[in-house]
C-alpha atoms as a printed R data frame, in Angstrom:
    type eleno elety resid chain resno       x        y       z
1   ATOM     1    CA   UNK     A     1 -32.952 -133.159 -54.722
2   ATOM     2    CA   UNK     A     2 -30.518 -130.530 -54.536
3   ATOM     3    CA   UNK     A     3 -31.791 -128.987 -57.913
4   ATOM     4    CA   UNK     A     4 -35.411 -128.940 -56.621
5   ATOM     5    CA   UNK     A     5 -34.235 -127.184 -53.386
6   ATOM     6    CA   UNK     A     6 -32.439 -124.523 -55.529
7   ATOM     7    CA   UNK     A     7 -35.651 -123.873 -57.520
8   ATOM     8    CA   UNK     A     8 -37.427 -123.371 -54.310
9   ATOM     9    CA   UNK     A     9 -34.807 -120.919 -52.920
10  ATOM    10    CA   UNK     A    10 -34.864 -119.152 -56.410
11  ATOM    11    CA   UNK     A    11 -38.580 -118.569 -56.198
12  ATOM    12    CA   UNK     A    12 -38.498 -117.367 -52.496
13  ATOM    13    CA   UNK     A    13 -35.579 -115.071 -53.495
14  ATOM    14    CA   UNK     A    14 -37.606 -113.461 -56.357
15  ATOM    15    CA   UNK     A    15 -40.612 -113.093 -54.086
16  ATOM    16    CA   UNK     A    16 -38.576 -111.184 -51.447
17  ATOM    17    CA   UNK     A    17 -36.843 -109.041 -54.188
18  ATOM    18    CA   UNK     A    18 -40.100 -107.935 -55.449
19  ATOM    19    CA   UNK     A    19 -40.853 -106.058 -52.112
20  ATOM    20    CA   UNK     A    20 -37.199 -105.527 -51.040
21  ATOM    21    CA   UNK     A    21 -37.795 -101.751 -50.897
22  ATOM    22    CA   UNK     A    22 -40.775 -102.026 -48.399
23  ATOM    23    CA   UNK     A    23 -43.603 -101.270 -51.030
24  ATOM    24    CA   UNK     A    24 -46.280 -103.741 -51.537
25  ATOM    25    CA   UNK     A    25 -45.504 -106.593 -54.151
26  ATOM    26    CA   UNK     A    26 -48.832 -105.781 -56.226
27  ATOM    27    CA   UNK     A    27 -47.487 -102.124 -56.789
28  ATOM    28    CA   UNK     A    28 -44.543 -103.489 -58.735
29  ATOM    29    CA   UNK     A    29 -44.758 -103.559 -62.678
30  ATOM    30    CA   UNK     A    30 -46.253 -106.374 -64.559
31  ATOM    31    CA   UNK     A    31 -42.633 -107.121 -65.959
32  ATOM    32    CA   UNK     A    32 -41.472 -107.669 -62.248
33  ATOM    33    CA   UNK     A    33 -44.431 -109.728 -61.506
34  ATOM    34    CA   UNK     A    34 -43.912 -112.125 -64.598
35  ATOM    35    CA   UNK     A    35 -40.529 -113.140 -63.530
36  ATOM    36    CA   UNK     A    36 -41.813 -114.594 -60.208
37  ATOM    37    CA   UNK     A    37 -42.012 -118.403 -60.783
38  ATOM    38    CA   UNK     A    38 -44.855 -120.417 -59.661
39  ATOM    39    CA   UNK     A    39 -44.516 -123.839 -58.196
40  ATOM    40    CA   UNK     A    40 -46.051 -126.533 -56.235
41  ATOM    41    CA   UNK     A    41 -45.185 -129.966 -55.000
42  ATOM    42    CA   UNK     A    42 -46.918 -133.058 -53.901
43  ATOM    43    CA   UNK     A    43 -45.720 -135.436 -51.082
44  ATOM    44    CA   UNK     A    44 -46.186 -139.187 -51.074
45  ATOM    45    CA   UNK     A    45 -47.544 -140.907 -47.974
46  ATOM    46    CA   UNK     A    46 -44.039 -140.933 -46.363
47  ATOM    47    CA   UNK     A    47 -43.770 -137.112 -46.708
48  ATOM    48    CA   UNK     A    48 -41.259 -137.438 -49.531
49  ATOM    49    CA   UNK     A    49 -41.396 -135.501 -52.530
50  ATOM    50    CA   UNK     A    50 -43.266 -137.180 -55.255
51  ATOM    51    CA   UNK     A    51 -44.115 -134.348 -57.856
52  ATOM    52    CA   UNK     A    52 -42.807 -130.848 -58.276
53  ATOM    53    CA   UNK     A    53 -44.278 -128.480 -60.940
54  ATOM    54    CA   UNK     A    54 -42.197 -125.310 -61.930
55  ATOM    55    CA   UNK     A    55 -43.652 -122.574 -64.196
56  ATOM    56    CA   UNK     A    56 -41.777 -119.735 -65.341
57  ATOM    57    CA   UNK     A    57 -41.255 -119.026 -69.131
58  ATOM    58    CA   UNK     A    58 -42.004 -122.784 -69.659
59  ATOM    59    CA   UNK     A    59 -43.864 -125.522 -67.645
60  ATOM    60    CA   UNK     A    60 -41.664 -127.984 -66.159
61  ATOM    61    CA   UNK     A    61 -42.759 -131.246 -64.110
62  ATOM    62    CA   UNK     A    62 -40.654 -133.282 -61.908
63  ATOM    63    CA   UNK     A    63 -41.638 -136.568 -60.688
64  ATOM    64    CA   UNK     A    64 -39.651 -138.815 -58.090
65  ATOM    65    CA   UNK     A    65 -40.242 -142.687 -57.962
66  ATOM    66    CA   UNK     A    66 -38.628 -145.786 -56.985
67  ATOM    67    CA   UNK     A    67 -36.262 -146.862 -59.791
68  ATOM    68    CA   UNK     A    68 -37.165 -149.825 -61.917
69  ATOM    69    CA   UNK     A    69 -33.566 -150.072 -62.776
70  ATOM    70    CA   UNK     A    70 -31.948 -150.409 -59.308
71  ATOM    71    CA   UNK     A    71 -32.832 -150.241 -55.721
72  ATOM    72    CA   UNK     A    72 -32.496 -146.445 -55.761
73  ATOM    73    CA   UNK     A    73 -34.705 -143.764 -57.085
74  ATOM    74    CA   UNK     A    74 -35.621 -142.065 -60.343
75  ATOM    75    CA   UNK     A    75 -36.318 -138.451 -61.383
76  ATOM    76    CA   UNK     A    76 -38.493 -137.504 -64.323
77  ATOM    77    CA   UNK     A    77 -38.276 -133.963 -65.817
78  ATOM    78    CA   UNK     A    78 -40.853 -133.141 -68.500
79  ATOM    79    CA   UNK     A    79 -40.867 -129.916 -70.523
80  ATOM    80    CA   UNK     A    80 -42.853 -129.578 -73.786
81  ATOM    81    CA   UNK     A    81 -42.291 -132.581 -75.896
82  ATOM    82    CA   UNK     A    82 -38.991 -133.594 -74.020
83  ATOM    83    CA   UNK     A    83 -38.812 -135.914 -71.027
84  ATOM    84    CA   UNK     A    84 -35.792 -136.870 -69.207
85  ATOM    85    CA   UNK     A    85 -35.471 -139.892 -66.788
86  ATOM    86    CA   UNK     A    86 -32.520 -139.807 -64.222
87  ATOM    87    CA   UNK     A    87 -31.784 -142.980 -62.540
88  ATOM    88    CA   UNK     A    88 -29.823 -143.188 -59.246
89  ATOM    89    CA   UNK     A    89 -28.495 -146.155 -57.333
90  ATOM    90    CA   UNK     A    90 -29.252 -147.119 -53.753
91  ATOM    91    CA   UNK     A    91 -26.471 -144.578 -52.847
92  ATOM    92    CA   UNK     A    92 -27.955 -141.839 -54.861
93  ATOM    93    CA   UNK     A    93 -25.216 -141.904 -57.420
94  ATOM    94    CA   UNK     A    94 -26.435 -140.941 -60.981
95  ATOM    95    CA   UNK     A    95 -25.891 -143.836 -63.193
96  ATOM    96    CA   UNK     A    96 -28.293 -143.329 -66.126
97  ATOM    97    CA   UNK     A    97 -30.143 -140.613 -67.961
98  ATOM    98    CA   UNK     A    98 -32.665 -141.100 -70.782
99  ATOM    99    CA   UNK     A    99 -33.934 -138.390 -73.135
100 ATOM   100    CA   UNK     A   100 -37.299 -138.995 -74.833
101 ATOM   101    CA   UNK     A   101 -39.273 -137.188 -77.513
102 ATOM   102    CA   UNK     A   102 -42.888 -137.362 -76.505
103 ATOM   103    CA   UNK     A   103 -45.516 -137.233 -79.170
104 ATOM   104    CA   UNK     A   104 -49.393 -137.232 -78.992
105 ATOM   105    CA   UNK     A   105 -49.514 -140.955 -79.480
106 ATOM   106    CA   UNK     A   106 -47.428 -143.213 -77.351
107 ATOM   107    CA   UNK     A   107 -46.423 -145.327 -80.383
108 ATOM   108    CA   UNK     A   108 -44.783 -142.232 -81.904
109 ATOM   109    CA   UNK     A   109 -42.693 -141.332 -79.028
110 ATOM   110    CA   UNK     A   110 -39.064 -142.425 -79.188
111 ATOM   111    CA   UNK     A   111 -35.913 -142.575 -77.004
112 ATOM   112    CA   UNK     A   112 -33.480 -140.180 -78.627
113 ATOM   113    CA   UNK     A   113 -30.459 -140.431 -76.182
114 ATOM   114    CA   UNK     A   114 -29.272 -142.555 -73.306
115 ATOM   115    CA   UNK     A   115 -26.352 -141.769 -70.989
116 ATOM   116    CA   UNK     A   116 -24.534 -144.044 -68.626
117 ATOM   117    CA   UNK     A   117 -22.130 -143.170 -65.834
118 ATOM   118    CA   UNK     A   118 -19.402 -145.361 -64.489
119 ATOM   119    CA   UNK     A   119 -17.276 -144.577 -61.442
120 ATOM   120    CA   UNK     A   120 -13.775 -146.143 -60.674
121 ATOM   121    CA   UNK     A   121 -14.926 -147.229 -57.459
122 ATOM   122    CA   UNK     A   122 -17.498 -149.391 -59.039
123 ATOM   123    CA   UNK     A   123 -15.195 -150.719 -61.976
124 ATOM   124    CA   UNK     A   124 -11.866 -150.890 -60.280
125 ATOM   125    CA   UNK     A   125 -11.427 -154.546 -61.210
126 ATOM   126    CA   UNK     A   126 -12.452 -154.253 -64.956
127 ATOM   127    CA   UNK     A   127 -10.322 -153.633 -67.838
128 ATOM   128    CA   UNK     A   128 -10.464 -149.971 -67.215
129 ATOM   129    CA   UNK     A   129  -8.406 -150.331 -63.931
130 ATOM   130    CA   UNK     A   130  -5.478 -148.831 -65.680
131 ATOM   131    CA   UNK     A   131  -6.778 -145.569 -66.820
132 ATOM   132    CA   UNK     A   132  -6.225 -142.653 -64.546
133 ATOM   133    CA   UNK     A   133  -9.785 -141.272 -64.537
134 ATOM   134    CA   UNK     A   134 -12.639 -140.839 -62.048
135 ATOM   135    CA   UNK     A   135 -15.815 -140.941 -64.095
136 ATOM   136    CA   UNK     A   136 -16.472 -142.467 -67.464
137 ATOM   137    CA   UNK     A   137 -19.581 -141.202 -69.346
138 ATOM   138    CA   UNK     A   138 -21.056 -143.146 -72.406
139 ATOM   139    CA   UNK     A   139 -23.555 -141.173 -74.398
140 ATOM   140    CA   UNK     A   140 -25.476 -142.981 -76.963
141 ATOM   141    CA   UNK     A   141 -27.362 -140.792 -79.672
142 ATOM   142    CA   UNK     A   142 -29.868 -143.431 -81.123
143 ATOM   143    CA   UNK     A   143 -31.100 -141.223 -83.876
144 ATOM   144    CA   UNK     A   144 -27.545 -140.482 -85.231
145 ATOM   145    CA   UNK     A   145 -26.151 -143.830 -84.395
146 ATOM   146    CA   UNK     A   146 -23.367 -142.365 -82.601
147 ATOM   147    CA   UNK     A   147 -21.577 -143.027 -79.237
148 ATOM   148    CA   UNK     A   148 -19.610 -140.405 -77.224
149 ATOM   149    CA   UNK     A   149 -17.421 -141.545 -74.647
150 ATOM   150    CA   UNK     A   150 -15.914 -139.135 -71.894
151 ATOM   151    CA   UNK     A   151 -13.342 -139.553 -69.136
152 ATOM   152    CA   UNK     A   152 -13.035 -137.104 -66.206
153 ATOM   153    CA   UNK     A   153 -10.317 -136.931 -63.494
154 ATOM   154    CA   UNK     A   154 -10.979 -136.576 -59.830
155 ATOM   155    CA   UNK     A   155 -11.312 -132.754 -60.216
156 ATOM   156    CA   UNK     A   156 -14.056 -133.110 -62.800
157 ATOM   157    CA   UNK     A   157 -11.877 -132.191 -65.621
158 ATOM   158    CA   UNK     A   158 -12.247 -133.643 -68.855
159 ATOM   159    CA   UNK     A   159  -9.170 -135.620 -69.901
160 ATOM   160    CA   UNK     A   160 -10.448 -137.850 -72.966
161 ATOM   161    CA   UNK     A   161 -13.331 -137.853 -75.433
162 ATOM   162    CA   UNK     A   162 -14.024 -140.387 -78.051
163 ATOM   163    CA   UNK     A   163 -16.581 -140.358 -80.803
164 ATOM   164    CA   UNK     A   164 -17.761 -143.541 -82.477
165 ATOM   165    CA   UNK     A   165 -20.097 -144.447 -85.272
166 ATOM   166    CA   UNK     A   166 -22.303 -147.293 -84.471
167 ATOM   167    CA   UNK     A   167 -22.134 -149.792 -87.338
168 ATOM   168    CA   UNK     A   168 -24.583 -152.169 -88.748
169 ATOM   169    CA   UNK     A   169 -27.726 -150.363 -87.817
170 ATOM   170    CA   UNK     A   170 -30.749 -150.166 -90.013
171 ATOM   171    CA   UNK     A   171 -34.547 -150.133 -89.829
172 ATOM   172    CA   UNK     A   172 -34.567 -153.918 -89.041
173 ATOM   173    CA   UNK     A   173 -31.763 -153.631 -86.519
174 ATOM   174    CA   UNK     A   174 -32.597 -150.889 -83.848
175 ATOM   175    CA   UNK     A   175 -30.137 -150.158 -81.429
176 ATOM   176    CA   UNK     A   176 -30.780 -151.942 -78.067
177 ATOM   177    CA   UNK     A   177 -28.897 -151.383 -74.847
178 ATOM   178    CA   UNK     A   178 -28.363 -153.941 -72.213
179 ATOM   179    CA   UNK     A   179 -29.090 -152.465 -68.733
180 ATOM   180    CA   UNK     A   180 -26.888 -155.083 -67.210
181 ATOM   181    CA   UNK     A   181 -23.842 -154.338 -69.141
182 ATOM   182    CA   UNK     A   182 -24.684 -150.844 -70.451
183 ATOM   183    CA   UNK     A   183 -23.255 -151.946 -73.681
184 ATOM   184    CA   UNK     A   184 -24.541 -152.025 -77.166
185 ATOM   185    CA   UNK     A   185 -24.428 -155.263 -79.448
186 ATOM   186    CA   UNK     A   186 -22.962 -153.581 -82.558
187 ATOM   187    CA   UNK     A   187 -19.561 -152.652 -83.957
188 ATOM   188    CA   UNK     A   188 -18.098 -149.547 -83.154
189 ATOM   189    CA   UNK     A   189 -16.016 -147.426 -85.496
190 ATOM   190    CA   UNK     A   190 -13.781 -144.619 -83.744
191 ATOM   191    CA   UNK     A   191 -13.945 -141.422 -85.737
192 ATOM   192    CA   UNK     A   192 -12.331 -138.879 -83.352
193 ATOM   193    CA   UNK     A   193 -10.433 -138.876 -80.111
194 ATOM   194    CA   UNK     A   194  -9.448 -135.875 -78.105
195 ATOM   195    CA   UNK     A   195  -7.047 -135.727 -75.247
196 ATOM   196    CA   UNK     A   196  -6.493 -132.989 -72.575
197 ATOM   197    CA   UNK     A   197  -3.948 -132.321 -69.992
198 ATOM   198    CA   UNK     A   198  -3.783 -129.718 -67.359
199 ATOM   199    CA   UNK     A   199  -1.299 -128.101 -64.808
200 ATOM   200    CA   UNK     A   200  -1.559 -128.125 -61.087
201 ATOM   201    CA   UNK     A   201  -3.764 -124.840 -61.328
202 ATOM   202    CA   UNK     A   202  -6.179 -126.613 -63.628
203 ATOM   203    CA   UNK     A   203  -5.144 -124.781 -66.712
204 ATOM   204    CA   UNK     A   204  -5.191 -126.722 -69.852
205 ATOM   205    CA   UNK     A   205  -1.686 -127.194 -71.123
206 ATOM   206    CA   UNK     A   206  -2.257 -129.480 -74.058
207 ATOM   207    CA   UNK     A   207  -5.135 -130.676 -76.304
208 ATOM   208    CA   UNK     A   208  -4.817 -133.213 -79.100
209 ATOM   209    CA   UNK     A   209  -7.254 -134.332 -81.763
210 ATOM   210    CA   UNK     A   210  -6.845 -137.502 -83.504
211 ATOM   211    CA   UNK     A   211  -9.152 -138.297 -86.694
212 ATOM   212    CA   UNK     A   212  -9.440 -141.578 -88.280
213 ATOM   213    CA   UNK     A   213 -10.540 -141.684 -91.859
214 ATOM   214    CA   UNK     A   214 -12.124 -144.714 -93.650
215 ATOM   215    CA   UNK     A   215 -12.420 -145.572 -97.404
216 ATOM   216    CA   UNK     A   216 -15.987 -146.208 -97.252
217 ATOM   217    CA   UNK     A   217 -18.977 -145.532 -94.967
218 ATOM   218    CA   UNK     A   218 -19.020 -149.060 -93.924
219 ATOM   219    CA   UNK     A   219 -15.449 -149.739 -93.595
220 ATOM   220    CA   UNK     A   220 -13.944 -150.737 -90.180
221 ATOM   221    CA   UNK     A   221 -10.346 -150.531 -90.949
222 ATOM   222    CA   UNK     A   222  -8.656 -147.153 -90.659
223 ATOM   223    CA   UNK     A   223  -7.340 -145.783 -93.906
224 ATOM   224    CA   UNK     A   224  -5.654 -142.502 -92.642
225 ATOM   225    CA   UNK     A   225  -4.997 -140.867 -89.223
226 ATOM   226    CA   UNK     A   226  -4.747 -137.031 -88.890
227 ATOM   227    CA   UNK     A   227  -3.467 -135.433 -85.591
228 ATOM   228    CA   UNK     A   228  -3.721 -131.815 -84.518
229 ATOM   229    CA   UNK     A   229  -2.292 -130.607 -81.205
230 ATOM   230    CA   UNK     A   230  -1.954 -127.531 -79.105
231 ATOM   231    CA   UNK     A   231   0.493 -126.737 -76.574
232 ATOM   232    CA   UNK     A   232   0.015 -123.824 -74.082
233 ATOM   233    CA   UNK     A   233   2.456 -122.074 -71.976
234 ATOM   234    CA   UNK     A   234   1.481 -119.768 -69.276
235 ATOM   235    CA   UNK     A   235   4.272 -117.297 -68.961
236 ATOM   236    CA   UNK     A   236   2.369 -114.084 -68.044
237 ATOM   237    CA   UNK     A   237  -0.904 -114.043 -65.987
238 ATOM   238    CA   UNK     A   238  -1.997 -110.805 -67.752
239 ATOM   239    CA   UNK     A   239  -1.610 -112.352 -71.343
240 ATOM   240    CA   UNK     A   240  -2.956 -115.325 -73.001
241 ATOM   241    CA   UNK     A   241  -0.751 -118.296 -73.098
242 ATOM   242    CA   UNK     A   242   1.837 -119.011 -75.734
243 ATOM   243    CA   UNK     A   243   0.156 -121.380 -78.156
244 ATOM   244    CA   UNK     A   244   2.141 -123.820 -80.352
245 ATOM   245    CA   UNK     A   245   0.180 -125.752 -82.937
246 ATOM   246    CA   UNK     A   246   1.263 -129.217 -84.536
247 ATOM   247    CA   UNK     A   247  -0.255 -131.011 -87.330
248 ATOM   248    CA   UNK     A   248   0.833 -134.624 -87.731
249 ATOM   249    CA   UNK     A   249   3.625 -133.857 -85.224
250 ATOM   250    CA   UNK     A   250   4.982 -130.984 -87.556
251 ATOM   251    CA   UNK     A   251   5.119 -127.411 -86.253
252 ATOM   252    CA   UNK     A   252   2.749 -125.319 -88.112
253 ATOM   253    CA   UNK     A   253   1.970 -122.361 -85.902
254 ATOM   254    CA   UNK     A   254   3.347 -120.462 -82.656
255 ATOM   255    CA   UNK     A   255   1.523 -117.498 -81.244
256 ATOM   256    CA   UNK     A   256   3.287 -115.340 -78.588
257 ATOM   257    CA   UNK     A   257   1.294 -112.698 -76.773
258 ATOM   258    CA   UNK     A   258   2.586 -109.528 -75.152
259 ATOM   259    CA   UNK     A   259  -1.004 -108.425 -74.136
260 ATOM   260    CA   UNK     A   260  -4.408 -109.416 -74.898
261 ATOM   261    CA   UNK     A   261  -4.453 -107.847 -78.346
262 ATOM   262    CA   UNK     A   262  -0.714 -107.733 -79.077
263 ATOM   263    CA   UNK     A   263   0.935 -110.784 -80.356
264 ATOM   264    CA   UNK     A   264   3.215 -112.279 -82.985
265 ATOM   265    CA   UNK     A   265   2.369 -115.329 -84.961
266 ATOM   266    CA   UNK     A   266   4.744 -117.428 -86.803
267 ATOM   267    CA   UNK     A   267   3.235 -119.603 -89.507
268 ATOM   268    CA   UNK     A   268   5.548 -122.399 -90.673
269 ATOM   269    CA   UNK     A   269   5.759 -124.084 -94.007
270 ATOM   270    CA   UNK     A   270   8.626 -126.226 -93.211
271 ATOM   271    CA   UNK     A   271  11.556 -125.985 -90.830
272 ATOM   272    CA   UNK     A   272  13.266 -123.359 -92.869
273 ATOM   273    CA   UNK     A   273  10.473 -121.378 -94.289
274 ATOM   274    CA   UNK     A   274   7.930 -119.450 -92.347
275 ATOM   275    CA   UNK     A   275   6.065 -116.176 -92.165
276 ATOM   276    CA   UNK     A   276   6.025 -113.818 -89.026
277 ATOM   277    CA   UNK     A   277   2.942 -111.891 -88.677
278 ATOM   278    CA   UNK     A   278   2.775 -108.941 -85.893
279 ATOM   279    CA   UNK     A   279  -0.593 -107.640 -84.527
280 ATOM   280    CA   UNK     A   280  -1.062 -104.414 -82.571
281 ATOM   281    CA   UNK     A   281  -4.530 -103.873 -80.844
282 ATOM   282    CA   UNK     A   282  -5.702 -106.869 -82.710
283 ATOM   283    CA   UNK     A   283  -4.782 -105.485 -86.192
284 ATOM   284    CA   UNK     A   284  -1.995 -106.739 -88.404
285 ATOM   285    CA   UNK     A   285   0.847 -104.257 -88.626
286 ATOM   286    CA   UNK     A   286   3.445 -106.139 -90.347
287 ATOM   287    CA   UNK     A   287   4.288 -109.367 -92.292
288 ATOM   288    CA   UNK     A   288   7.764 -110.728 -92.902
289 ATOM   289    CA   UNK     A   289   8.610 -114.027 -95.040
290 ATOM   290    CA   UNK     A   290  11.623 -115.932 -94.025
291 ATOM   291    CA   UNK     A   291  13.045 -118.364 -96.643
292 ATOM   292    CA   UNK     A   292  16.269 -120.218 -95.854
293 ATOM   293    CA   UNK     A   293  16.949 -117.761 -93.152
294 ATOM   294    CA   UNK     A   294  16.623 -114.657 -95.244
295 ATOM   295    CA   UNK     A   295  13.840 -112.135 -94.482
296 ATOM   296    CA   UNK     A   296  11.484 -110.754 -97.020
297 ATOM   297    CA   UNK     A   297   9.166 -107.925 -95.843
298 ATOM   298    CA   UNK     A   298   5.826 -108.012 -97.466
């Protein structure tokens, strides 16, 4: 309900701004009038919010109901042909979001994406208990047969992301999701994994990408794995961090900044051969090749 309250405050704020100089609101320009949002709400018999309509550039409808998935509540947001359903448990924790594409005929409407939220307080005794995370999010893209998995720490920072292909899905075998287990009854093939680490100030210090390649579109066994990793060192608060890039654990590039637009970039071919490129005000001013320790200026 915080979001709905925010919309209400936003509407009031704009109305007050329209006459903040003491002049009547109707004397303002048409442009000023047009940015004032229109809204209305309907309360149920218990004086609880049931329907909220918000009109600015687009018309949006919000409806609040008892959830059919839990003992909590659900919120429906409808804009154009897109409808989102938010499901909350009895403690008002968000645990599911559905994205629907609505057509003129009900039979033509379809569920495009479904997202589940898992909290460590709820799954502390499961196989995930060894993971150092606070929230796990599973996003299932039914149209693309993809599953995206996200892990967040207690500060809300993303620490891991995985991308899977959902295998064995065709026109006869549609993806079905179990509300009880929030799992899909198909094989998953991991395509990408991303890992992130942060310092005590919340600044990212490393990010790693792992890409799994397969021989065929239907293969489940990994044929080749490629890794890419960036390491960040924050030496000067007035400069971007020193960035070191590795490919398959081999040093490939290091960028050292002396200011926002002044930096030196070393590009490595192997441990003995590299090129040193210097930039001033964002423009390259020199390029020196080092082969077996000897410098050759370009």
